[in-house]
mmCIF file of C-alpha atoms in Angstrom:
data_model
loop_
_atom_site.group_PDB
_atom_site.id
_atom_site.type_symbol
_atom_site.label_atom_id
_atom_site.label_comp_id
_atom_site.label_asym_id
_atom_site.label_seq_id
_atom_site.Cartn_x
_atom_site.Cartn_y
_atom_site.Cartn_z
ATOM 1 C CA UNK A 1246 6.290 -20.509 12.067
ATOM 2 C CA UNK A 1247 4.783 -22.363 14.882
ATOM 3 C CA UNK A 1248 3.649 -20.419 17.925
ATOM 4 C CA UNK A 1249 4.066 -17.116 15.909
ATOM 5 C CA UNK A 1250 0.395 -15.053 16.133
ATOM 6 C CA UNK A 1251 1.466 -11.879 14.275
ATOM 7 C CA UNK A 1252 4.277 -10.247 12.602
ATOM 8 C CA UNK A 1253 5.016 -6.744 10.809
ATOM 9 C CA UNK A 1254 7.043 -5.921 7.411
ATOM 10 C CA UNK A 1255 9.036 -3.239 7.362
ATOM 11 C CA UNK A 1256 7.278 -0.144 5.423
ATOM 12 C CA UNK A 1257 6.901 -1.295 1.969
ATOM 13 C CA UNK A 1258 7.537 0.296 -1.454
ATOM 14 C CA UNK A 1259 7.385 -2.881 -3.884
ATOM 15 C CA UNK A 1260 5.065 -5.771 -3.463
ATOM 16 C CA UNK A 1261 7.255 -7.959 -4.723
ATOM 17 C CA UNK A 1262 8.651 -10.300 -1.727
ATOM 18 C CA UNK A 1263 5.874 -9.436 0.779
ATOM 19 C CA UNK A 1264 3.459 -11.506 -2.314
ATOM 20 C CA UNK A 1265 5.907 -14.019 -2.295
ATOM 21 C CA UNK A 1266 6.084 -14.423 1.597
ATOM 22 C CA UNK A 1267 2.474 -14.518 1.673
ATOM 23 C CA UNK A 1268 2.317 -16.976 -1.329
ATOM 24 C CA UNK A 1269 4.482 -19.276 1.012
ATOM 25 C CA UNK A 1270 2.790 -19.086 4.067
ATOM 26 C CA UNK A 1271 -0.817 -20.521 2.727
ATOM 27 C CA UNK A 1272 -2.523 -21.848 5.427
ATOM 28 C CA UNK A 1273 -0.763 -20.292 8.515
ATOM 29 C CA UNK A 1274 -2.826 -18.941 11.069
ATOM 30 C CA UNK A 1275 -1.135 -15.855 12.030
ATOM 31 C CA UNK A 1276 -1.476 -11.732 11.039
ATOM 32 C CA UNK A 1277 0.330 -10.406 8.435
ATOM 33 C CA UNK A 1278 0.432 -6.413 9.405
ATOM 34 C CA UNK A 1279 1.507 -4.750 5.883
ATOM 35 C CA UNK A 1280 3.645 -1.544 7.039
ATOM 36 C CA UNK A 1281 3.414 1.739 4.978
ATOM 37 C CA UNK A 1282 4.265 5.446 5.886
ATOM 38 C CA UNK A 1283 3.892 8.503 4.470
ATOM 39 C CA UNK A 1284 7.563 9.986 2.616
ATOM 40 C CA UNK A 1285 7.269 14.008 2.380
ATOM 41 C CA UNK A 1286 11.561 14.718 2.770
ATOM 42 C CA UNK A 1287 14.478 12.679 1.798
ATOM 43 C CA UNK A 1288 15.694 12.458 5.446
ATOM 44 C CA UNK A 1289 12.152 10.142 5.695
ATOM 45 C CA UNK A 1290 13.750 7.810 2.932
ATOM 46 C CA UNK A 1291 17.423 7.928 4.952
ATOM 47 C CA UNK A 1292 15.447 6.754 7.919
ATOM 48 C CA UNK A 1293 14.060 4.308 6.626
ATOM 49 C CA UNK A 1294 16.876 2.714 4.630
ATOM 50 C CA UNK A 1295 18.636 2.813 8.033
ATOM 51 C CA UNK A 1296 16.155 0.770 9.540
ATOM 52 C CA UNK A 1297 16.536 -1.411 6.345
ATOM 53 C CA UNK A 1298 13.109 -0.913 4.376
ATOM 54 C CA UNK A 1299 13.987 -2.013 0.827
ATOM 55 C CA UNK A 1300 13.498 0.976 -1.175
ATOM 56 C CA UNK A 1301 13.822 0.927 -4.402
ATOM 57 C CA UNK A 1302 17.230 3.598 -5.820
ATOM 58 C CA UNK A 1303 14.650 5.545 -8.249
ATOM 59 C CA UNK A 1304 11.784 5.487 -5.614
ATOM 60 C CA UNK A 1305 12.986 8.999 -4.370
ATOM 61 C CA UNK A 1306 12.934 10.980 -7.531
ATOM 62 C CA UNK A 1307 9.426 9.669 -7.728
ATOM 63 C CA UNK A 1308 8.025 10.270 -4.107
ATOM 64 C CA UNK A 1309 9.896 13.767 -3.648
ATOM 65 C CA UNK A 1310 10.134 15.529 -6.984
ATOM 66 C CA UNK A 1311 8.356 14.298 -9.682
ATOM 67 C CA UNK A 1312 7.894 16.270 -12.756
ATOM 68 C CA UNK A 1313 7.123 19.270 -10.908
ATOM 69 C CA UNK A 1314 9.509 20.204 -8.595
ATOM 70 C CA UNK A 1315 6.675 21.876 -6.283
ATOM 71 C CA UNK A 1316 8.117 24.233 -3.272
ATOM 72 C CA UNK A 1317 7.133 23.825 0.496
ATOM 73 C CA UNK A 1318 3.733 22.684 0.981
ATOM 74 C CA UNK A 1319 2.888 22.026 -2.498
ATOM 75 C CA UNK A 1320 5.903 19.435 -2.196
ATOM 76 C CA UNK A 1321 4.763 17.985 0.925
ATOM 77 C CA UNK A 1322 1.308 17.103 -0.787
ATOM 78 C CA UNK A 1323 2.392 15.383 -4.113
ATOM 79 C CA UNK A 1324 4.401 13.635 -1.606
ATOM 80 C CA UNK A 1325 1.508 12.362 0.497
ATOM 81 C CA UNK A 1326 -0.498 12.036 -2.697
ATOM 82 C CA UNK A 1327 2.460 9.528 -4.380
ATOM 83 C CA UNK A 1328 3.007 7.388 -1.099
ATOM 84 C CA UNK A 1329 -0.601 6.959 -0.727
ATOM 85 C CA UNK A 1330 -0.874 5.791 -4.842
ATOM 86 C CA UNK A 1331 2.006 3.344 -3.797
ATOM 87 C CA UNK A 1332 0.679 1.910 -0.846
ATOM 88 C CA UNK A 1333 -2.926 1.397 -1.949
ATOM 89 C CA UNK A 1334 -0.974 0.080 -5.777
ATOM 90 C CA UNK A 1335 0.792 -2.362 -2.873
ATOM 91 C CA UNK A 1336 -2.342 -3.414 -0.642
ATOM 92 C CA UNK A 1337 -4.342 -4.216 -4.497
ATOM 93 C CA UNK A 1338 -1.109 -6.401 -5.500
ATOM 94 C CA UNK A 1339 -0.930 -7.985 -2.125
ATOM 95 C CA UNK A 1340 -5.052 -8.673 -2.108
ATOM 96 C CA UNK A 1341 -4.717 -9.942 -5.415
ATOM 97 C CA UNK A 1342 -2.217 -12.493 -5.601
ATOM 98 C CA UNK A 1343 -3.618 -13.873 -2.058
ATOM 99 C CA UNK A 1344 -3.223 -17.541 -2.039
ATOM 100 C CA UNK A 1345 -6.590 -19.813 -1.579
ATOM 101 C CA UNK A 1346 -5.861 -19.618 1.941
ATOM 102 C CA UNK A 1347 -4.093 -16.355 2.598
ATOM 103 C CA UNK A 1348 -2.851 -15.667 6.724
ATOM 104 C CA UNK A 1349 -4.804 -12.966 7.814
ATOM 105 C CA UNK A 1350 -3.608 -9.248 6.623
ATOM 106 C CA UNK A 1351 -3.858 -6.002 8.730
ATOM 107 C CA UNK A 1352 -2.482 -2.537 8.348
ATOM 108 C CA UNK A 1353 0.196 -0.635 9.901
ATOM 109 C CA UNK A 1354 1.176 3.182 8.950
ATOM 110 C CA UNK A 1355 4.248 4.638 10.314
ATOM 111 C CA UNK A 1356 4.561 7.731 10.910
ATOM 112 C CA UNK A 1357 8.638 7.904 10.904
ATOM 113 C CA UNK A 1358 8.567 11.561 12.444
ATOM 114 C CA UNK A 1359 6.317 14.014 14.030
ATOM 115 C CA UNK A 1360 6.343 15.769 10.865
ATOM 116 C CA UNK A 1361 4.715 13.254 9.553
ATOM 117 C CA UNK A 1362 1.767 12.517 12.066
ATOM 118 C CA UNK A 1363 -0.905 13.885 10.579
ATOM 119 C CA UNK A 1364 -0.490 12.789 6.910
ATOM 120 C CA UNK A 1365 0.130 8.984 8.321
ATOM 121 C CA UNK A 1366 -3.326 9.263 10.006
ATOM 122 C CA UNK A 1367 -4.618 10.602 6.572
ATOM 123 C CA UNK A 1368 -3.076 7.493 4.976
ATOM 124 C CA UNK A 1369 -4.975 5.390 7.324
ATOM 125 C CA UNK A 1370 -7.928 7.610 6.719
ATOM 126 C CA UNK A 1371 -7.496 6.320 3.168
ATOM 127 C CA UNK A 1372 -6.333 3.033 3.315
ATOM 128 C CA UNK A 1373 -8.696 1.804 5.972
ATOM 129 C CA UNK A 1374 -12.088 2.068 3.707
ATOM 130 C CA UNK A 1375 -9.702 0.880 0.409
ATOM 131 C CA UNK A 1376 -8.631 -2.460 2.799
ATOM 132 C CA UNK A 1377 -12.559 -2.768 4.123
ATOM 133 C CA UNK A 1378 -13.859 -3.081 0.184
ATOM 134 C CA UNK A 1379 -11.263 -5.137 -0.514
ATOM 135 C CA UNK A 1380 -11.512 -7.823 2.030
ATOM 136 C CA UNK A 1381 -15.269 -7.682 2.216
ATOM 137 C CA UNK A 1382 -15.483 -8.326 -1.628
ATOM 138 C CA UNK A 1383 -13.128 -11.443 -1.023
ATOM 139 C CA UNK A 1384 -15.678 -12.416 1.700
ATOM 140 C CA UNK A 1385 -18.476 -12.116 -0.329
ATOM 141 C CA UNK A 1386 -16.921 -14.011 -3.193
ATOM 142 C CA UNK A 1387 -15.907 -16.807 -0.892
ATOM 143 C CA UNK A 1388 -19.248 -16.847 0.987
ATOM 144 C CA UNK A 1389 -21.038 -17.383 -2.916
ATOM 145 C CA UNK A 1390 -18.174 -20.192 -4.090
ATOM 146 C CA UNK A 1391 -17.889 -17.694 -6.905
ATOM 147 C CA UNK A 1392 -15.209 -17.683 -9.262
ATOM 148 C CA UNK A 1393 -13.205 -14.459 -9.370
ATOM 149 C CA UNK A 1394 -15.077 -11.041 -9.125
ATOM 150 C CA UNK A 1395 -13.681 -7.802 -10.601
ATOM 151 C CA UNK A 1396 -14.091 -4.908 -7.995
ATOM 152 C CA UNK A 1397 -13.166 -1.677 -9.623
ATOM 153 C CA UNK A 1398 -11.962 1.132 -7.315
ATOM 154 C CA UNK A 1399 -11.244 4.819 -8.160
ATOM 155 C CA UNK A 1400 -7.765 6.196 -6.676
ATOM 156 C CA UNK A 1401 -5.615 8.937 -6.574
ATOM 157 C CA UNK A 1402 -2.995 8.575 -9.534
ATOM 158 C CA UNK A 1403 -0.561 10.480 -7.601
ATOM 159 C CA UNK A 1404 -1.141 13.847 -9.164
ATOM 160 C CA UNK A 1405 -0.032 17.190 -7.498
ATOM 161 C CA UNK A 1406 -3.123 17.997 -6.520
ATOM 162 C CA UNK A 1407 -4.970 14.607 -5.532
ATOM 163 C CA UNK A 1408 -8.147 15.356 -6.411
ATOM 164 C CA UNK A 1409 -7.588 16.152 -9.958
ATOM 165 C CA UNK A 1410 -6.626 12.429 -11.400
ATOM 166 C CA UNK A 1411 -7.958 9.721 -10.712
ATOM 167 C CA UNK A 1412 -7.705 5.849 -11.656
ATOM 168 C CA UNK A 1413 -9.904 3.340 -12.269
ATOM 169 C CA UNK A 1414 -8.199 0.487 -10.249
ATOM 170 C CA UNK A 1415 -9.435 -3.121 -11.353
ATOM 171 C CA UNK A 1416 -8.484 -5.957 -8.961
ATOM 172 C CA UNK A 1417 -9.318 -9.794 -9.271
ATOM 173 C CA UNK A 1418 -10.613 -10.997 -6.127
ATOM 174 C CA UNK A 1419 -11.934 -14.640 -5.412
ATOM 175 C CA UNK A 1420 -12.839 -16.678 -2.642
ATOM 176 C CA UNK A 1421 -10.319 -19.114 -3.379
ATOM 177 C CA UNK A 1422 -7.914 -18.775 -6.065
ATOM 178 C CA UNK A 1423 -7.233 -15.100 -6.463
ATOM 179 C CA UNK A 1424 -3.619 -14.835 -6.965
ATOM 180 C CA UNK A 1425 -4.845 -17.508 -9.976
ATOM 181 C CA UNK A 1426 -7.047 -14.807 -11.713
ATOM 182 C CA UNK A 1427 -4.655 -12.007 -12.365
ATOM 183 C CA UNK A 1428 -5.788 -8.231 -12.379
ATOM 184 C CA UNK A 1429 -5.790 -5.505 -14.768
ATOM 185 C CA UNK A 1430 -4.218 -1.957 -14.034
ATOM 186 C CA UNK A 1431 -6.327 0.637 -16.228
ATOM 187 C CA UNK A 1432 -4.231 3.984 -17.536
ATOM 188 C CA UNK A 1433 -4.190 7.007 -15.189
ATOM 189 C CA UNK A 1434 -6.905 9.470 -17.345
ATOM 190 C CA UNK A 1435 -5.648 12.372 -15.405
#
């Protein structure tokens, strides 16, 4: 890793092995850019498999039909609404298994195609203030040589409509040891 200043993931959909990689490079002085985009039609999810995102086989039933096999726009939007639940479930799980000295993370959002412009810059929208509270409540716990706090977040669940679930999202974070402190996922009350 020497010499290296920044690299991207591919757009993820499991937190799995980018918590591991980051896990394994304690210590190293580079940018971690965490990719996400938007999925609204399969052809997003052939695209992206193509370009060899890991993507989990059940992830599309999820992200494109759901219980409710909404038509057109109403699609589109429990689309939006179920990548965004991922990603921000990802960024929480990546935030809270940081090792006690984590490389730096930044975001990336894809859009994949100009269909999907303006929800990725809504997914930004989102998961810009969501990354903000996250890493300046890891600041402030490392600034006070706390042990780990509990920030508590409210997030879409991923409902058709976004705005009419929500859930209470409760993430370890510490200055030094928050991968150590484990976090608790409260039930979708939607």
């Amino acid at each position: 890793a020497a010499g290296i200043q920044f690299f991207t993931t591919q757009v993820l959909f499991d937190s799995n092995d980018i918590v591991s990689l980051i896990q394994q490079l304690n210590g190293l002085e580079a940018r971690i850019f965490l990719s996400f985009a938007p999925v609204s039609h399969p052809r997003d999810l052939e695209i992206l498999r193509w370009l060899g995102a890991d993507i989990p086989a059940d992830l599309d039933h999820y992200l494109l039909h759901g219980e409710a096999r909404a038509e057109g726009g109403a699609a589109a939007e429990t689309s939006f609404a179920r990548s965004l639940s991922l990603a921000q479930r990802i960024l929480m799980d990546v935030v809270d298994s940081l090792p006690p000295d984590p490389p730096l993370i930044g975001l990336n959002v894809e859009h994949i195609n100009r269909r999907n412009f303006s929800p990725a810059v809504r997914m930004l929208e989102r998961l810009g203030p969501l990354y903000s509270n996250l890493v300046a409540a890891r600041a402030r716990a490392s600034r006070a040589g706390k042990p780990p706090v509990a920030v508590r977040l409210r997030a879409p669940c991923g409902a058709a409509n976004p705005h009419e679930g929500t859930c209470d999202e409760t993430m370890a974070v510490a200055g030094g040891s928050a991968g150590s402190a484990g976090g608790a996922r409260a039930p979708c009350h939607a």
